[in-house]
Coordinates of C-alpha atoms and ligand atoms in Angstrom, one line a residue:
X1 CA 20.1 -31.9 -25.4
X2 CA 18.8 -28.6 -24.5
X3 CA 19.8 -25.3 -23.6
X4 CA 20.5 -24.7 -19.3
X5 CA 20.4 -21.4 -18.2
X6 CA 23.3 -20.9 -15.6
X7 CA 22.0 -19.8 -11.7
X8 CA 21.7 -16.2 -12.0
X9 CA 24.4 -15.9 -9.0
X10 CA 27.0 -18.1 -10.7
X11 CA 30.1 -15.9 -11.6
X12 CA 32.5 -18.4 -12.0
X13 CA 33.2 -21.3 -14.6
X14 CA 35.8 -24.0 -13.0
X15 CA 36.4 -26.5 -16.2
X16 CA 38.4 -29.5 -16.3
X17 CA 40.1 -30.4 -19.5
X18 CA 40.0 -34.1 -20.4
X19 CA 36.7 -35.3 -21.6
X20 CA 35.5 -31.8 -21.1
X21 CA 37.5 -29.4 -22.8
X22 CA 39.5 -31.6 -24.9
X23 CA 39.6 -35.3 -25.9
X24 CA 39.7 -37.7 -23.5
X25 CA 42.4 -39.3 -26.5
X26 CA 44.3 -36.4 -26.8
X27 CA 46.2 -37.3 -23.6
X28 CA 46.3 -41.0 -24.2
X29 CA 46.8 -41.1 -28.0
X30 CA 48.6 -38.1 -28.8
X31 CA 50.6 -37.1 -25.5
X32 CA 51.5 -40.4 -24.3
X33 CA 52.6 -41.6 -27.6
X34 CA 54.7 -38.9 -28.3
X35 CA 56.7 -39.7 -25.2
X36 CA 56.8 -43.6 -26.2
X37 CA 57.6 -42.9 -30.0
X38 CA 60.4 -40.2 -29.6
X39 CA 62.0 -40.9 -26.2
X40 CA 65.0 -42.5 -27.7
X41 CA 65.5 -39.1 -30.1
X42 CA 65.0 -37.3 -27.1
X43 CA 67.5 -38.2 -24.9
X44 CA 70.3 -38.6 -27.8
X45 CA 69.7 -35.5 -29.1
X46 CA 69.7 -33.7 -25.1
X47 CA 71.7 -36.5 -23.5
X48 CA 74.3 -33.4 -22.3
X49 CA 72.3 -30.8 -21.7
X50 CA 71.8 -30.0 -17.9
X51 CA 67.8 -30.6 -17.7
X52 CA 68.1 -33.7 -19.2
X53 CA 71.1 -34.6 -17.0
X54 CA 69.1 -33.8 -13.9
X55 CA 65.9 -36.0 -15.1
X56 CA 68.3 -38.6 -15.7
X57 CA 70.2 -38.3 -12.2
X58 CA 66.1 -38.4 -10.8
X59 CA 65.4 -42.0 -12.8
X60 CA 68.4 -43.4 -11.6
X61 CA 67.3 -42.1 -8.3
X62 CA 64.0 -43.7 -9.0
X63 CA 65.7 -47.3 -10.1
X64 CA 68.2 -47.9 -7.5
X65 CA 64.5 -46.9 -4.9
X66 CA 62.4 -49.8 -6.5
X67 CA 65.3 -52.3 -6.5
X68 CA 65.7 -51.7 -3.2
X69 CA 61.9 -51.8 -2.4
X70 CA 62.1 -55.2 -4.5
X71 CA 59.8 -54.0 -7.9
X72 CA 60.0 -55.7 -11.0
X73 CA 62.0 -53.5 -13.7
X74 CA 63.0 -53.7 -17.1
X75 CA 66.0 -56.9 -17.9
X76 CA 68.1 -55.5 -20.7
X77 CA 69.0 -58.1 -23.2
X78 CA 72.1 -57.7 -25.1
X79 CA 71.3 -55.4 -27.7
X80 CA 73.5 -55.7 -31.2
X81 CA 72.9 -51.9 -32.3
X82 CA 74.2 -50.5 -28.8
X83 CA 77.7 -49.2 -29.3
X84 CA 78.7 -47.2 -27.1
X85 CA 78.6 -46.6 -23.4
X86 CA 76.3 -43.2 -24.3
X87 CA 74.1 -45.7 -26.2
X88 CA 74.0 -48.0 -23.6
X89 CA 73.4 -46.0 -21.2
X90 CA 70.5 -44.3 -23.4
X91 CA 68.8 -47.7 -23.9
X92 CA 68.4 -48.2 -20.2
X93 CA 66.7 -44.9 -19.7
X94 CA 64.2 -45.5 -22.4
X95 CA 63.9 -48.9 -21.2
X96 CA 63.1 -47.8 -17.7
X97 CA 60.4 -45.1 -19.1
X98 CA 58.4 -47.3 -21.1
X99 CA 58.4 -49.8 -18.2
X100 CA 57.1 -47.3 -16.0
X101 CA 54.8 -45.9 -18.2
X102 CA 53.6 -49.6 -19.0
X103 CA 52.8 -50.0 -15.7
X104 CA 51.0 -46.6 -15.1
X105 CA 53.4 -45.1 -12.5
X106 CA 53.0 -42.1 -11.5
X107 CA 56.9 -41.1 -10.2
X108 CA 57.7 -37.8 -10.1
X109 CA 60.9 -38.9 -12.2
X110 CA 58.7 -40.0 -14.8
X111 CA 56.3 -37.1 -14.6
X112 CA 59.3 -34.4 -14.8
X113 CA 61.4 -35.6 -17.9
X114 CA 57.8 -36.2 -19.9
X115 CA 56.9 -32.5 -18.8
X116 CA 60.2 -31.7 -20.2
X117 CA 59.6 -33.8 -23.7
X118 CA 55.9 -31.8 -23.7
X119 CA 57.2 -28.3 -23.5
X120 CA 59.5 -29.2 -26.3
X121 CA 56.9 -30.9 -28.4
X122 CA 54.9 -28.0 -28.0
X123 CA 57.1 -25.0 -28.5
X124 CA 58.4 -26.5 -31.9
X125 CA 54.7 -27.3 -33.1
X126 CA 54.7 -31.1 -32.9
X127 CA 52.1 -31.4 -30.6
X128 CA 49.2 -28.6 -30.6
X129 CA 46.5 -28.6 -27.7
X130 CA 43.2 -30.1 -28.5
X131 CA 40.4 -28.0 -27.7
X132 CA 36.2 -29.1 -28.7
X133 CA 35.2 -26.7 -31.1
X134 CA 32.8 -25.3 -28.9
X135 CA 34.6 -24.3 -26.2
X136 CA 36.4 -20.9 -27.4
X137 CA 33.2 -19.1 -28.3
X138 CA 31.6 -20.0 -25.3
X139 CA 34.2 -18.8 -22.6
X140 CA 34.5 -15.9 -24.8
X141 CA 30.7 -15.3 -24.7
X142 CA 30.9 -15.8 -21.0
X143 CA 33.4 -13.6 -20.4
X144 CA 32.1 -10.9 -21.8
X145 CA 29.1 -11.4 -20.0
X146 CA 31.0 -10.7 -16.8
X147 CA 31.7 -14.3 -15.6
X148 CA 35.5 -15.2 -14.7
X149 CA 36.7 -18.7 -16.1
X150 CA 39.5 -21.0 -14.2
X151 CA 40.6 -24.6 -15.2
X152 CA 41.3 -27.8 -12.5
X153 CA 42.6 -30.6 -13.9
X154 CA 44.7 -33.7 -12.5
X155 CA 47.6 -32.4 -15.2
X156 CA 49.5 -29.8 -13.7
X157 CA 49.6 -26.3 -14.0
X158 CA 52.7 -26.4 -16.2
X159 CA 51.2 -28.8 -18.7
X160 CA 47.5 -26.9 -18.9
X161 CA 49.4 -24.0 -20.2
X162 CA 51.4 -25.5 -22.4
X163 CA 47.8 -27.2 -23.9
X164 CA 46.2 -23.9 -24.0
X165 CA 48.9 -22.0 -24.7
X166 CA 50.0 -23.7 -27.9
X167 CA 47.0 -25.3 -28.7
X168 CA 45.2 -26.0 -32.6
X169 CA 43.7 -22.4 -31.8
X170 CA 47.0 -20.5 -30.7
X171 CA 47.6 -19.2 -27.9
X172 CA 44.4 -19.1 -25.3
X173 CA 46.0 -18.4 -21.8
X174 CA 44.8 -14.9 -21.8
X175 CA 40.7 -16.6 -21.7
X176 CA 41.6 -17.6 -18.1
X177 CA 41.6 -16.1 -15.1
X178 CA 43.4 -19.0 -13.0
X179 CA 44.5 -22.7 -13.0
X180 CA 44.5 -25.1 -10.3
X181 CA 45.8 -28.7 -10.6
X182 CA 45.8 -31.4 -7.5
X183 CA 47.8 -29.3 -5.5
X184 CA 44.7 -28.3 -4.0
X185 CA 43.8 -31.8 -3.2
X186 CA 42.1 -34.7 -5.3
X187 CA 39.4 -34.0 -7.6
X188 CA 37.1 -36.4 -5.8
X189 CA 37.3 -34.7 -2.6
X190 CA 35.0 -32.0 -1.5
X191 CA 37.9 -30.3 1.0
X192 CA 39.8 -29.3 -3.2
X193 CA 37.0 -27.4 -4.2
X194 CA 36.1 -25.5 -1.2
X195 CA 39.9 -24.6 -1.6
X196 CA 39.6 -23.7 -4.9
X197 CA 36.6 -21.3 -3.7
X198 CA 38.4 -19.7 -0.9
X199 CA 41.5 -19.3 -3.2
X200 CA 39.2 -17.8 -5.9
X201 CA 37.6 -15.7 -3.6
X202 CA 33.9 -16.2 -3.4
X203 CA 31.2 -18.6 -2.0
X204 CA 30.8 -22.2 -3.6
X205 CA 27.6 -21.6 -4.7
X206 CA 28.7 -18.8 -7.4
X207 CA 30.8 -21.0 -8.9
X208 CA 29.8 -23.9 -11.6
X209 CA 32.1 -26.9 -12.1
X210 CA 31.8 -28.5 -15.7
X211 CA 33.3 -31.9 -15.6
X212 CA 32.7 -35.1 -17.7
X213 CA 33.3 -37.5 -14.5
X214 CA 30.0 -37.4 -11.9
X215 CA 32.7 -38.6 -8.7
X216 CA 34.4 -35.1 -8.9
X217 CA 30.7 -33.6 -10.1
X218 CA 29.6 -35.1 -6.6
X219 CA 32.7 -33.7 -4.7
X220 CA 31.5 -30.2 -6.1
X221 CA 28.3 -31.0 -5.2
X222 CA 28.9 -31.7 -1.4
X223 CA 30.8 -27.8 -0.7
X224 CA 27.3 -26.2 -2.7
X225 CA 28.9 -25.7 -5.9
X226 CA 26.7 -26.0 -9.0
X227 CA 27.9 -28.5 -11.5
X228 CA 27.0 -29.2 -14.9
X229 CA 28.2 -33.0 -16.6
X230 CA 29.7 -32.6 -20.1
X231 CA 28.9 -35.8 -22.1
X232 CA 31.5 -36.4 -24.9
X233 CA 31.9 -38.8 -28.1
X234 CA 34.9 -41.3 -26.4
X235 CA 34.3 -40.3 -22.5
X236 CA 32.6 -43.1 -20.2
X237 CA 29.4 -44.1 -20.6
X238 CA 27.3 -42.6 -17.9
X239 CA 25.0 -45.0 -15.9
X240 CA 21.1 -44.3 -16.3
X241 CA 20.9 -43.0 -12.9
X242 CA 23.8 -40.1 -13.4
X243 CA 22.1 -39.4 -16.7
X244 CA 19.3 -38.1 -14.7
X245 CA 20.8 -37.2 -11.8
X246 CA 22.8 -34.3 -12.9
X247 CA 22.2 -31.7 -15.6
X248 CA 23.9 -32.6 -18.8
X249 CA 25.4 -30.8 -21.8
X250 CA 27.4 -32.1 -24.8
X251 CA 28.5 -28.5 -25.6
X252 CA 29.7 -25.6 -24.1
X253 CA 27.1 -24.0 -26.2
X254 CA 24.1 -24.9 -24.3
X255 CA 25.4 -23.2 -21.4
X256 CA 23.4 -19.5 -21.1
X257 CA 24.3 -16.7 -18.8
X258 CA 20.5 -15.6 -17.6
X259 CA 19.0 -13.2 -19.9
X260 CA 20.5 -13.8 -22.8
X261 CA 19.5 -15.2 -25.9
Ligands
MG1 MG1 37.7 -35.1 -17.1

């Protein structure tokens, strides 16, 4: 693929992370397995702390809501290495989470105790952020050429800077000027990245969206914003006509500010 020169009036780079920035696998293989392989260790080992108290208080929340509402959850069969009430009462938790995460829900109970096992994975150095080895030198390049650079990504705030900020090329919060997640809407709707404009503070047109998925590439699309598709090894396979719809890249290198070399 060759070299695109970026609109001389672009100023900002909005990036999304998975399939962009970072494997698409990273968050399937390595994030969600870590939750599935080391819940049980997890919750023995912070059973009486108060955070994990609170997240446990919010699943039991979440149970007694879907057996009211009638949902399918886990049957626990009589388990010969459960001893005690604690490790009962363990068992149940991990039996709900990996039941949940089986069926690819959402809850915020579910989404608050894994941000919880994240930030400890990644503060002790279990898990470090993936990052394409492209993509440092070229939002350092682009920074010093002038241009600001902000992430939007469907993971929240909290878990982007855990990513970046312990990730396998330390600590790279300070490369960004901003990050947005889906509290400013969906990232297939137009209205999320007109927000993301106004909170930035300039017209859509200056900014350019680099994305491997062409439904959020068309919601940039729709508000003026330039947008640029990142093609990956392991990301979907892009149809004929959205190869040559949009401009693609497979790295951030062939990205050029106008003017230079
Ligand atoms: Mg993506």
């Amino acid at each position: 693929m060759a070299t695109i020169s970026l609109p001389a009036n672009v100023s900002v780079m909005l990036l999304d992370i998975e399939g962009t920035t970072t494997p698409i696998t990273f968050v399937k293989d390595i994030l969600f397995s870590y939750i599935k392989e080391h819940i049980e260790d997890y919750l023995s080992t912070h059973w009486e702390e108060d955070e994990c108290k609170q997240d446990v208080q919010l699943l039991k929340k979440q149970t007694e809501q879907d057996i009211r509402e009638h949902r399918a959850c886990p049957v626990h069969s009589p388990d010969q290495t459960v001893h005690t009430d604690e490790e009962k009462a363990i068992r149940e938790v991990v039996d709900n989470v990996l039941w949940q995460m089986a069926a690819d829900r959402k809850t915020t109970a579910l989404k608050q105790l894994q941000g919880h096992m994240w930030r400890t994975a990644y503060t002790s150095g279990k898990i470090k952020g993936e990052v394409y080895q492209d993509v440092v030198p070229a939002i350092r390049r682009w920074r010093q050429q002038g241009l600001k650079v902000y992430i939007y990504s469907s993971g929240s705030v909290e878990a982007q800077k855990l990513l970046f900020g312990y990730s396998v090329e330390g600590d790279l919060l300070e490369l960004f000027d901003g990050h947005f997640d889906t509290n400013m809407g969906l990232k297939v709707e137009s209205k999320s990245y007109q927000r993301i404009a106004e909170r930035i503070g300039c017209p859509p047109e200056d900014i350019l969206f680099l994305t491997d998925v062409t439904r959020e590439a068309k919601a940039a699309v729709e508000v003026g914003m330039n947008v640029v598709v990142v093609v990956r090894p392991g990301n979907a396979e892009l149809a004929e006509e959205e190869r040559s719809h949009y401009s693609l890249i497979s790295s951030f290198s062939q990205l050029q500010a106008t003017g230079s070399a």
